[in-house]
Each structure stands twice: as structure tokens, then as C-alpha cells.
Coordinates of C-alpha atoms and ligand atoms in Angstrom, one line a residue:
X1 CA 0.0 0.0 0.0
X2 CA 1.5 3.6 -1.2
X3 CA 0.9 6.4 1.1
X4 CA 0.0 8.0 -2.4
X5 CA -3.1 5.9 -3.0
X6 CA -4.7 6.7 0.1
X7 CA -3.2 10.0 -0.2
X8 CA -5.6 10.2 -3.2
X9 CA -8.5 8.6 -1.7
X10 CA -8.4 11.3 1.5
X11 CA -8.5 14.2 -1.2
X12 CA -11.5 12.5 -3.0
X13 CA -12.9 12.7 0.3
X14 CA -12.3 16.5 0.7
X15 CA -13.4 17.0 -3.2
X16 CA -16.8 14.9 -2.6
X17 CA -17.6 16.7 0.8
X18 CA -20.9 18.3 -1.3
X19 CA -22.2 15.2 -3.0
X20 CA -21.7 13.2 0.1
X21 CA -24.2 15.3 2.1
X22 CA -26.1 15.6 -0.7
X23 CA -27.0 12.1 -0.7
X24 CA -27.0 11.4 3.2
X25 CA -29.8 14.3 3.0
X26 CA -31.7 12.1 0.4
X27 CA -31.5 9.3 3.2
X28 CA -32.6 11.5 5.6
X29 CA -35.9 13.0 3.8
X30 CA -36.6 9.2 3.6
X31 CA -38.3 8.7 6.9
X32 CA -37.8 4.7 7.8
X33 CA -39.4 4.5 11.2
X34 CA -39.6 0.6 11.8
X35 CA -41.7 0.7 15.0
X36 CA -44.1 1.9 12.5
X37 CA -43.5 0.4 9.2
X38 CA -43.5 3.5 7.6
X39 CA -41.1 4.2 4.7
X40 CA -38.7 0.8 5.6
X41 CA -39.1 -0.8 1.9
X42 CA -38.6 3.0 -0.1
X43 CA -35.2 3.5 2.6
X44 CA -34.0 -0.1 1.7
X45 CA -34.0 0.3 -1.9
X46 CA -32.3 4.1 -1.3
X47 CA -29.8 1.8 1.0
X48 CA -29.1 -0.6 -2.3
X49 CA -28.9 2.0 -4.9
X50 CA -26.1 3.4 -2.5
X51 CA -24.3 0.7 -2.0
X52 CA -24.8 -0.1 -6.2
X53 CA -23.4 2.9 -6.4
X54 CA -20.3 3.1 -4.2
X55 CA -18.9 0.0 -6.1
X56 CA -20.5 -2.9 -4.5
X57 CA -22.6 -6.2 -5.5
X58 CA -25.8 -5.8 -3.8
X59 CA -28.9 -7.0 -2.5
X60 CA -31.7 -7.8 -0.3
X61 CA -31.5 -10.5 2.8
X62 CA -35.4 -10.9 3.0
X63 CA -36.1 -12.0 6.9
X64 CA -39.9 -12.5 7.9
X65 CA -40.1 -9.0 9.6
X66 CA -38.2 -6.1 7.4
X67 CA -35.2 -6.3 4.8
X68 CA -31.5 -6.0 5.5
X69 CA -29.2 -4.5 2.9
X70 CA -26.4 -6.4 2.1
X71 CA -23.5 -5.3 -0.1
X72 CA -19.9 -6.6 -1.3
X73 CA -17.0 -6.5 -3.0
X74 CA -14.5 -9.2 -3.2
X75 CA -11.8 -8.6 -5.4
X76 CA -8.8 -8.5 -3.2
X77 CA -7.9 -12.2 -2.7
X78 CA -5.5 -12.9 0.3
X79 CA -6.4 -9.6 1.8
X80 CA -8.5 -9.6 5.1
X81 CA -12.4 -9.1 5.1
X82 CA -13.9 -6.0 6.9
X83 CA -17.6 -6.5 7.4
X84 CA -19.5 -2.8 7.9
X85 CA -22.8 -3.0 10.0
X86 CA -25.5 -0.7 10.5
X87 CA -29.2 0.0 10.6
X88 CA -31.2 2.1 8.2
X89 CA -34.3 2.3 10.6
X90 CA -34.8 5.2 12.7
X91 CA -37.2 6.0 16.1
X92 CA -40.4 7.4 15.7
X93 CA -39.9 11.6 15.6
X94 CA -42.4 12.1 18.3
X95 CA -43.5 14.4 19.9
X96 CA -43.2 16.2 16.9
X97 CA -44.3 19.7 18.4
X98 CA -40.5 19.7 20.2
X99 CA -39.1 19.7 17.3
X100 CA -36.9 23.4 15.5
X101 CA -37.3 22.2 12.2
X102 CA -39.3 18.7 10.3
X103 CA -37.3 16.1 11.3
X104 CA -37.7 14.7 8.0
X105 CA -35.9 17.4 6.1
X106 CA -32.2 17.6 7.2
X107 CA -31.8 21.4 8.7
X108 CA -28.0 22.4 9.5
X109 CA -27.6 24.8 12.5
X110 CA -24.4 25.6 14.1
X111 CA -22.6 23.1 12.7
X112 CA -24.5 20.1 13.0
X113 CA -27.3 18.5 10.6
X114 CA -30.4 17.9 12.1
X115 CA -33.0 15.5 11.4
X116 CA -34.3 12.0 12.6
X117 CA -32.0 9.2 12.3
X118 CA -28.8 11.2 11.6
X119 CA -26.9 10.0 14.3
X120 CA -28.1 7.2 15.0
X121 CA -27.5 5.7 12.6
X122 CA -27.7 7.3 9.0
X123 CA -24.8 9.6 8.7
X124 CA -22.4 6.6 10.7
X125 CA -22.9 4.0 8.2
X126 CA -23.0 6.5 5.6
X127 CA -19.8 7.1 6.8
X128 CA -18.4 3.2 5.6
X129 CA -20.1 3.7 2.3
X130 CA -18.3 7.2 1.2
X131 CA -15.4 5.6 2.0
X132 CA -15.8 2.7 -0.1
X133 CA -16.8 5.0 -2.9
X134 CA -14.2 7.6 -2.5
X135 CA -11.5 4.5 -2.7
X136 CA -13.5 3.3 -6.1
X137 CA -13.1 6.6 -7.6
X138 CA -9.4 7.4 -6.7
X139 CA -8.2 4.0 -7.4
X140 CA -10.5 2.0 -9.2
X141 CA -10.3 -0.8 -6.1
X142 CA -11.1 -1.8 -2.4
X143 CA -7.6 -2.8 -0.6
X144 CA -9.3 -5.1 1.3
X145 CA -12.3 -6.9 1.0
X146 CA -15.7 -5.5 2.0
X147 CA -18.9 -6.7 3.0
X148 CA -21.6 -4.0 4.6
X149 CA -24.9 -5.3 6.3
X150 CA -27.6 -2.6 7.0
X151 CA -30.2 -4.0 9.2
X152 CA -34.1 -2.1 9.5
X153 CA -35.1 -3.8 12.4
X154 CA -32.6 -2.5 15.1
X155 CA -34.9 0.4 16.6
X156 CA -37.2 -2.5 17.3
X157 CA -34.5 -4.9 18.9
X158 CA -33.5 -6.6 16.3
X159 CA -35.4 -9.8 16.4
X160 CA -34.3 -11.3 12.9
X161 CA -31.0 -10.7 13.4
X162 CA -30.2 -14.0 14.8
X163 CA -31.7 -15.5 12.2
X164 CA -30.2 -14.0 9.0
X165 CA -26.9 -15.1 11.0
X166 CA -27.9 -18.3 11.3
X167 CA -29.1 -18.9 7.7
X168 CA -26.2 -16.4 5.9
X169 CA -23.5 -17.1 8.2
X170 CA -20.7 -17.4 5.5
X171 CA -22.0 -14.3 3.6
X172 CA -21.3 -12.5 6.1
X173 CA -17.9 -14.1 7.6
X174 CA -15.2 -11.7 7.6
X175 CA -12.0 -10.9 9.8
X176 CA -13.6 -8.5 11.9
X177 CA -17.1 -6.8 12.5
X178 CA -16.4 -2.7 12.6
X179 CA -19.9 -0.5 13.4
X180 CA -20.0 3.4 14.0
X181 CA -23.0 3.7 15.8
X182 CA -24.1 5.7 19.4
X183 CA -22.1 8.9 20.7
X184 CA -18.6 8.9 22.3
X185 CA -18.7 9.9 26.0
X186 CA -16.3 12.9 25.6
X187 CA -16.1 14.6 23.0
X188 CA -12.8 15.4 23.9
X189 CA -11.5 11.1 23.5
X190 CA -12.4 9.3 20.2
X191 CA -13.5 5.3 21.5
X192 CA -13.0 2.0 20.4
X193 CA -16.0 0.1 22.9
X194 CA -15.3 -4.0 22.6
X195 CA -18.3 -5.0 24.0
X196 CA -21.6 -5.0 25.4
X197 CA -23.8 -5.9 28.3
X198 CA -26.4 -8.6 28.0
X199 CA -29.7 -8.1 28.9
X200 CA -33.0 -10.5 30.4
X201 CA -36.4 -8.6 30.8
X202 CA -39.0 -9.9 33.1
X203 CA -42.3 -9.3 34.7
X204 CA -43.2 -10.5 38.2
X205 CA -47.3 -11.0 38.5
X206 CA -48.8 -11.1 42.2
X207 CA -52.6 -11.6 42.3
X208 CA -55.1 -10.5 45.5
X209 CA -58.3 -10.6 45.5
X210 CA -60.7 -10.6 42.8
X211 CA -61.1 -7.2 42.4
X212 CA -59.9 -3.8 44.5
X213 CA -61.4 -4.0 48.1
X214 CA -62.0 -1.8 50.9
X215 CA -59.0 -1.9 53.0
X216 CA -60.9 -1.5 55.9
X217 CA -62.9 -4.5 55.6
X218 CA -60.9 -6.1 54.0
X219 CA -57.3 -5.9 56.1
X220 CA -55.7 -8.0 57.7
X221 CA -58.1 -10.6 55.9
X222 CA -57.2 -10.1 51.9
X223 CA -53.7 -10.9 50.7
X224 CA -51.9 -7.6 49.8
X225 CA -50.5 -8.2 46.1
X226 CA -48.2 -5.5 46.3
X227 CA -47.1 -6.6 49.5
X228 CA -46.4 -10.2 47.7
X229 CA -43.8 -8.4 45.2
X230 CA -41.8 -6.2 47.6
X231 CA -41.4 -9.5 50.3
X232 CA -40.2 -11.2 46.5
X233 CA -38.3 -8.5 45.7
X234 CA -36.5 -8.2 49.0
X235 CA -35.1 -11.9 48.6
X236 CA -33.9 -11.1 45.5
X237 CA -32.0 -8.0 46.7
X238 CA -30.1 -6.9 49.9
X239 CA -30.5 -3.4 51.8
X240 CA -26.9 -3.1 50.7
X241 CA -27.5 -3.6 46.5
X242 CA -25.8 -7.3 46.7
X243 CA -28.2 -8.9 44.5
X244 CA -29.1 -12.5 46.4
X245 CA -30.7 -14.5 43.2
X246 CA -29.2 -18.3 44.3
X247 CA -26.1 -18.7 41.4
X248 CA -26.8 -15.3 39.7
X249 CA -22.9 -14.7 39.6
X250 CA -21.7 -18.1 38.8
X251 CA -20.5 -17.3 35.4
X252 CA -19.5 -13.7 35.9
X253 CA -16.0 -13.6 34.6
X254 CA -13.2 -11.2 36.1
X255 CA -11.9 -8.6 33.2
X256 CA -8.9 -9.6 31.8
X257 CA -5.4 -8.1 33.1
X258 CA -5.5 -5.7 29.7
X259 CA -9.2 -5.1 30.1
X260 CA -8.8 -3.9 33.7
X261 CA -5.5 -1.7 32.9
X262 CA -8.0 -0.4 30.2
X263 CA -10.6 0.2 32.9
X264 CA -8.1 2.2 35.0
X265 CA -7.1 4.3 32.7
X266 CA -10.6 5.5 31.0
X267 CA -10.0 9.6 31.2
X268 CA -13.7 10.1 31.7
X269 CA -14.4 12.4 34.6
X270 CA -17.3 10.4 37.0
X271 CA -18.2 13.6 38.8
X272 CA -19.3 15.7 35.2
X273 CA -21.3 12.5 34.2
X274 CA -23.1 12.3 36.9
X275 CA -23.5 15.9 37.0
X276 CA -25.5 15.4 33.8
X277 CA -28.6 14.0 35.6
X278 CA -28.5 16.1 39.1
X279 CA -26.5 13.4 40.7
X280 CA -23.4 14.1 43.0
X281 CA -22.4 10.2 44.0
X282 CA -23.1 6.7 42.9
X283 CA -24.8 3.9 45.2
X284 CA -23.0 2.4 47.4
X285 CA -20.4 0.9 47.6
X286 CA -19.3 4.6 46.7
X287 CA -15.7 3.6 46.6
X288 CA -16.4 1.5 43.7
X289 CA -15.2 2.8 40.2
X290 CA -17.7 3.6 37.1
X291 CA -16.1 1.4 35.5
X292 CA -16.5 -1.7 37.3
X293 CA -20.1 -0.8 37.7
X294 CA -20.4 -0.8 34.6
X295 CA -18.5 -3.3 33.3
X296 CA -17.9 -6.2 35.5
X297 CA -21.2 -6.3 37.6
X298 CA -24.5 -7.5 36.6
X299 CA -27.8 -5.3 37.4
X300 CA -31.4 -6.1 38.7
X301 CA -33.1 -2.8 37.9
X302 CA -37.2 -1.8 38.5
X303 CA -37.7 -0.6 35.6
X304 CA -41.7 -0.3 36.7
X305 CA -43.6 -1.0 39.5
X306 CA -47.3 -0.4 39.0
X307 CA -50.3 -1.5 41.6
X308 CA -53.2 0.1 43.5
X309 CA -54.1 3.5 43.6
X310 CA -51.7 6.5 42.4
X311 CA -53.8 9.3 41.7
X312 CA -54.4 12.6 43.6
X313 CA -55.6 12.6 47.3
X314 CA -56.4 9.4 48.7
X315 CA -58.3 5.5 48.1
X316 CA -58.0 3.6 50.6
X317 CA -57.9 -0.3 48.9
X318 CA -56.3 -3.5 48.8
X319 CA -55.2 -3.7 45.0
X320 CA -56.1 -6.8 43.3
X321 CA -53.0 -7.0 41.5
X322 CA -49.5 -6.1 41.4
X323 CA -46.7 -6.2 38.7
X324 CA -43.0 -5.1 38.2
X325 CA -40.7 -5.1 35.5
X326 CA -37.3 -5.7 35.6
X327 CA -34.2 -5.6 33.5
X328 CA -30.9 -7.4 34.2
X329 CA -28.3 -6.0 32.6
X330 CA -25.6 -9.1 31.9
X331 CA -21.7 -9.4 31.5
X332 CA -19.4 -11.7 30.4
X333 CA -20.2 -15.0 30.3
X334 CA -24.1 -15.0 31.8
X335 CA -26.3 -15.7 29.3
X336 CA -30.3 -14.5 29.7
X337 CA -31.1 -18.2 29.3
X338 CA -28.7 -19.4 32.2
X339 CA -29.6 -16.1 34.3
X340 CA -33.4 -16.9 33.5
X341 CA -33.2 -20.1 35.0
X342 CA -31.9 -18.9 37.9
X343 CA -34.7 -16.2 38.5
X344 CA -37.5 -18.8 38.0
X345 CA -36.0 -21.3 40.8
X346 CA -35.2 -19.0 42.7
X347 CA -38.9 -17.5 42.7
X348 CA -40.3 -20.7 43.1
X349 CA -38.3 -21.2 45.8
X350 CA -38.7 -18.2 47.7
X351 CA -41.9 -16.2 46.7
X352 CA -43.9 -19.8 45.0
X353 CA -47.6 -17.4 45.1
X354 CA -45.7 -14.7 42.8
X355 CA -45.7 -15.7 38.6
X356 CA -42.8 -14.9 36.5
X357 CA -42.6 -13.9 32.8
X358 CA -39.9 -13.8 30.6
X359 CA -41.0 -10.7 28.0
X360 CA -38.4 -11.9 25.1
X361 CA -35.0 -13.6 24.7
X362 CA -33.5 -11.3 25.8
X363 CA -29.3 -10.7 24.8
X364 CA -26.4 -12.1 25.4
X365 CA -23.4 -10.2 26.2
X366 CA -20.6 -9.7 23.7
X367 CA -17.0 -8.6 24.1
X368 CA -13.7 -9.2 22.0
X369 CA -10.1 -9.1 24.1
X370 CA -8.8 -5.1 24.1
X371 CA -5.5 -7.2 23.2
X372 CA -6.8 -8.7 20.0
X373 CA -4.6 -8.3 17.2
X374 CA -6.5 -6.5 14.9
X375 CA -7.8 -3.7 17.6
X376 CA -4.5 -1.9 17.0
X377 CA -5.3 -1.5 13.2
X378 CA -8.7 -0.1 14.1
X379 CA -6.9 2.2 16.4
X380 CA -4.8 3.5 14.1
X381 CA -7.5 4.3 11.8
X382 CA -9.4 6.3 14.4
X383 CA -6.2 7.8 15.5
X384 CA -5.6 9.4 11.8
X385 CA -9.3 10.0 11.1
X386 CA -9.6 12.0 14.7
X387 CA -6.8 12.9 15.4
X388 CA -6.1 11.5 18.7
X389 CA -5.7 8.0 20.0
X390 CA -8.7 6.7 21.1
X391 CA -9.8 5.3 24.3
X392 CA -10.4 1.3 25.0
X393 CA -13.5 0.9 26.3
X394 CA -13.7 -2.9 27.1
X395 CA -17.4 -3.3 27.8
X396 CA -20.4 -0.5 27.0
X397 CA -23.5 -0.7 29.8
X398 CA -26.0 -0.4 27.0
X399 CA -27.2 -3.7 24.8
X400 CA -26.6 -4.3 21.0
X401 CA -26.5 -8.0 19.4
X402 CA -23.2 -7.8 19.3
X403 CA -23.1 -11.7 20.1
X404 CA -24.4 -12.4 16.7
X405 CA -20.7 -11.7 15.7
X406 CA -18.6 -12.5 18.4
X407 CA -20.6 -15.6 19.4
X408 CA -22.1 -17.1 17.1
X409 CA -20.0 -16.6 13.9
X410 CA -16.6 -16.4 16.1
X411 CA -15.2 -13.1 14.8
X412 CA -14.1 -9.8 16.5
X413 CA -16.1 -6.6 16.9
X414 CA -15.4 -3.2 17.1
X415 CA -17.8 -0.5 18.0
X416 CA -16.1 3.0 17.1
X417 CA -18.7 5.8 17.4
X418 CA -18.3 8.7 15.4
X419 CA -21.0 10.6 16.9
X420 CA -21.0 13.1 20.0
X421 CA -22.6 13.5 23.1
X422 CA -25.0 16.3 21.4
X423 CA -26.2 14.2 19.0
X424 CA -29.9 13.6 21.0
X425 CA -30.7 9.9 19.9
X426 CA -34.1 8.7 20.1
X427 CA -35.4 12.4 21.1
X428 CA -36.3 15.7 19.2
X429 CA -33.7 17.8 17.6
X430 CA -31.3 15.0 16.8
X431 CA -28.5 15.9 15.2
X432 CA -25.2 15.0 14.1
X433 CA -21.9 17.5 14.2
X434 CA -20.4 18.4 10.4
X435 CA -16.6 18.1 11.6
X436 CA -17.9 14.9 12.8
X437 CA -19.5 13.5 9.6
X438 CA -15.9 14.4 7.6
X439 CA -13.9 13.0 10.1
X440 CA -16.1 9.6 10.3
X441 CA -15.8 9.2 6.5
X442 CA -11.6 9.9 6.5
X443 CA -11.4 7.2 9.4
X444 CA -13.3 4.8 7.3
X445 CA -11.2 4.7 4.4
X446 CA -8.0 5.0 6.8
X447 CA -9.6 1.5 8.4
X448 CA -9.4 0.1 4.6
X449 CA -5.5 0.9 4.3
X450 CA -4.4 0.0 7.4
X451 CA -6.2 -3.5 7.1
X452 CA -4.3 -4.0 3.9
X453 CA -1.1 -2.9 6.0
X454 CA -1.9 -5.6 8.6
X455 CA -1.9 -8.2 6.5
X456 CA 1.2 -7.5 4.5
X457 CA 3.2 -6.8 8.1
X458 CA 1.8 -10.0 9.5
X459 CA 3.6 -12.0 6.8
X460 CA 7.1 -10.3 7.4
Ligands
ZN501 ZN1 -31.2 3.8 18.3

């Protein structure tokens, strides 16, 4: 690889800066909210013709919810395999009242584009594919091999995922998984995250009596339903936060020696975060670093809690039922069927008149060794497109399924977001910053080159 040919490719970047947003606003005026099913089919052909036009054989993965978008180009033999992944689906724009301008018609203010879906996750995979195309057009080729996957179902959990893994598994094999998706911490600290939490959702079910009853007639004689979940709760949870689930941390696995160096020397500043949402200190035990909390313990969070009477002044009942939802969030190596298990014996055992429910499959954690070889060409790239080493995160808190890579088809991933704290995912005004967008595309096609560097210095 001459420095000249990606010397070229960088300045077709700069000389294409207009077309690109030209077309990522196209993508954008395309509203593809999949909650909804509204737009998905119109965004995935926009998606193909894209891809077609960057350089790249494509086509449609049908699945029985919506489409993926799958594109390649093969014609480096011997080189390694980078598959791109990303979704074309957005959130719904509601409440649309909160919004400065339509979130269907990309607006730039101050620096930054906004509309729904730029961030997440439009203008990041849009990224990957400017890349691919500014290499075509300064060079005729790909250095590497190139496979790109854009999924329209991740807003909605991604429930086919699995499945067009499963069935498409060597399609999509590759030497490593790279996605730009979410916002770095700091905007201050390009990241390279290397995994994420797991996740198991439940509902707990306690019933009373037949109906809401006076609770003066009726106490002390009628079971209290809500009563019935807190007693369940409390077994399943100490005063302290230990959770007390018989086994829950049997497979929790202690962060490697690299991973935990990486851990200790994340620059983010704890206070500032947690500054963000009115908090001055973490639960106890205070003394323990963000980090771990976040990365090497499991959760059991309420997420709901809903029984009785709540509304102004007073009702004095016994409720007739009770639920309350709850979220575990997983690490390395529980798995929301082992950890389900668990929860169910442990109910039985402890609160047998409360009913469980499992509300999906829930996701399995995924992470890939901060030491792995081909981390350091992905940190080179970001390095060159940012212009500053990044920062190893070795597990993120939120869930993605990741798995489907590391797991199931056995191949690293890399999660290198190119968007910015500002960026408002999921809510009104999203946006994503310019320098941001240019940047993203340059470390893309830096990626490219220094994959087909890593291959030529591994055989020296
Ligand atoms: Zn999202």
C-alpha cells in the first residue's frame, strides 16, 4: 500500500464533501421509522442504490419482519475481510411539536445536521459507504475486502438478526465486525468500545383478591399483592445492593489483566457525568469505580412498579394486583437463558404465590479481548481519522446484538462511534456535528488501508 493511493483517496474525500451530504440528505428526507412500518421498503432500496453505487454487489437479505441490505466487493484475494454494520431504521420523531425544524428534512444549525435518524445511525454507516466509494473513484479498487450489512429492524431490537446469521452465516464471515453507531462519552476522547452488556427482561405477576377491596374491611383478611412483590423482591436483593438471586454470579468472569489496565485508565471524569442527571455520588459501595459498575457487575433494575391507587388525594384499597418489571443488565459470560433459570428457581423457591414472565429472549453479552490483534489497526485508523488516540472501552453498559458476531459466527467486533454526546438519539432535535460527519468518513477509508497494511506486516 503507497501512502499516495490513500493520499488520493483522503483528497477525494475532501473534493466529494458536497455530493456526500447531498446524498445522506436524500437518506434522511426518507423517513424509515420501523416501530411503525413506515417508509422501511422505499429506505431499503435508497440503501441498495447506495451501496450499487459506491462499487458494490448488492442485494436484499429478505427476513420474515423487514429487509436488510447487504452489499460486497471481493476482489482483493488474500487480503482480510472487513464487514461494515448498521441500521437504516430510525425512532419514531415524536413528539413532533418539540421539534426546530421537520425532522424529515435535514436542517443544518451551528454546525451540525439535524434530522431524525442522523446519528443514529444514517450519517455513521453513511460514513463506511463514502469511503468505499471515495477509494473506487481514486483508485479504481477496495484494498481489502468489503462486506456491509444494514439491518431495518434495530430500533425494534433486532429480532431477525439471529436469524439471518444463522441462515447467511458465511455471507457474512469476515475478519472483523467494525460498526459506527451511538455517541462517544467525551467529546474530547475518540473510543473504540469492545463489547456489550447482555440483557433479560421480566415481569413478576402477584394476584389478590378478585377485584380492589376496601381496605378497611378487608385488612388484615385479603392478601396484599403488592405486598407479595416487595417481600419477592426483597429476597432477590439486599439493603446493601448485593443482588441474592441463588447462582446469579456463577459465570461472571473477572476482566482480563489488559481489560482492567483499560478500565483504570478511562480519562472520563465520574463527577461531570453524573453531574448530567442532578446526581453528586453513585450507590454504594461509593468507593467503587464507574467502571466496574459498569463493566464487571451485573444489574437487577425496577424498571416499573405499578399497583393500586396513584392518583391525587387518597383510596383507601387493597389492589387486586401487582406487577414489576425488571431488566438485568448481563456481562461476560451470563447468558439471559442461564440467568433466567436462575430467576424462576429462585422465585419458586422463595416467593412460590408470585408468577414470573420472561418478555423476550433477551441478549447475550458480547465482548472481544482489548489485546486482540486487529484492535490496534482499528486504532490506528481512528487515530488518523480523529486525530487522537482513542480510548479502549472494554465493555459498553447499553445492549446491542453484538453476540451475533462475536458468538455465534466467532469473529471480533469493534464498535467505534463517530458521533457526539449532542447528538440527542431517540429524542427531538437529533443531530449530528459536520466536523464529525468528515472525520467519520476519512477514518473509514483510513480503516481500509491500514487492514491492507496488517496483513502485509503480518507475513514479514
Ligand atoms: Zn437507536
Amino acid at each position: 500500500m503507497s501512502r499516495n493511493r490513500l493520499d488520493a483517496v483522503l483528497s477525494a474525500i475532501d473534493t466529494n464533501a458536497e455530493t456526500d451530504l447531498i446524498g445522506l440528505y436524500t437518506l434522511l428526507r426518507q423517513p424509515s421509522i420501523s416501530a411503525q412500518n413506515v417508509g422501511i421498503a422505499e429506505c431499503a432500496d435508497l440503501e441498495a442504490e447506495l451501496l450499487r453505487g459506491a462499487g458494490l454487489e448488492t442485494r436484499l437479505l429478505r427476513t420474515s419482519g423487514h429487509p436488510m441490505v447487504y452489499g460486497e466487493w471481493l476482489g482483493a484475494p488474500g487480503k482480510p475481510t472487513v464487514l461494515f454494520y448498521g441500521h437504516y431504521d430510525v425512532q419514531p420523531a415524536d413528539p413532533l411539536e418539540l421539534w426546530k425544524s421537520s425532522p424529515f428534512e435535514p436542517d443544518v444549525r451551528g454546525g451540525r445536521i439535524y434530522a431524525r435518524g442522523v446519528a443514529d445511525n444514517k450519517a455513521q454507516h453513511f460514513s463506511h459507504i463514502a469511503a468505499i466509494r471515495a477509494w473506487m473513484q481514486a483508485t479504481g479498487s477496495l484494498p481489502v475486502n468489503v462486506k456491509v450489512l444494514l439491518e431495518g429492524e434495530e430500533e425494534v431490537g433486532s429480532p431477525h438478526l439471529g436469524e439471518v446469521v444463522a441462515e447467511h452465516g458465511d455471507l457474512l464471515k469476515a475478519d472483523l465486525v467494525y460498526t459506527s453507531d451511538g455517541p462517544v462519552q467525551d467529546v474530547a476522547y475518540p473510543e473504540i468500545c469492545f463489547g456489550v452488556r447482555g440483557m433479560l427482561y421480566i415481569e413478576l405477576r402477584a394476584i389478590g383478591p378478585n377485584r380492589d377491596v376496601h381496605s378497611g374491611h378487608w385488612g388484615g383478611v385479603a392478601p396484599n399483592p403488592a405486598w407479595m412483590l416487595v417481600d419477592a423482591l426483597r429476597t432477590m436483593r439486599d439493603a446493601e445492593g448485593t443482588i441474592l438471586i441463588d447462582g446469579f454470579f456463577d459465570e461472571v468472569k473477572e476482566p482480563t489483566p489488559a481489560a482492567r489496565a483499560a478500565m483504570e485508565s478511562l480519562p472520563f471524569d465520574t463527577k461531570a457525568v453524573l453531574a448530567h442527571v442532578g446526581l453528586e455520588e453513585m450507590v454504594p459501595p461509593t468507593d467503587l469505580p464507574w467502571a466496574d459498575r459498569i463493566m464487571a457487575r451485573p444489574t437487577l433494575n425496577i424498571a416499573g412498579f405499578s399497583s393500586g391507587y396513584g392518583g391525587p388525594g387518597s383510596k383507601t384499597i387493597i389492589p387486586s394486583k401487582a406487577t414489576v418489571k425488571i431488566d438485568m443488565r448481563l456481562v461476560p459470560e451470563q447468558t439471559p437463558d442461564e440467568i433466567w433459570e436462575k430467576v424462576r428457581t429462585h422465585l419458586e423457591r422463595h416467593a412460590p404465590g408470585v408468577e414470573v414472565v420472561r418478555m423476550d429472549g433477551g441478549m447475550v453479552p458480547s465482548y472481544t479481548p482489548v489485546e486482540h490483534p486487529m484492535a490496534e489497526v482499528v486504532r490506528r485508523a481512528v487515530e488518523q481519522g480523529f486525530g487522537r488516540r482513542p480510548v479502549d472501552v472494554p465493555l459498553v453498559g447499553g445492549s446491542l446484538p453484538d453476540a451475533a458476531w462475536t458468538k455465534t459466527l466467532g469473529m471480533p467486533s469493534f464498535l467505534v462511534p463517530y458521533g457526539d454526546p449532542e447528538q440527542a438519539n431517540h429524542a427531538p432535535n437529533e443531530s449530528y456535528a459536520l466536523d464529525r460527519f468528515h472525520r467519520g468518513i476519512k477514518t473509514s477509508a483510513v480503516l481500509l488501508a491500514e487492514l491492507a497494511e496488517a496483513k502485509r506486516e503480518s507475513r514479514t
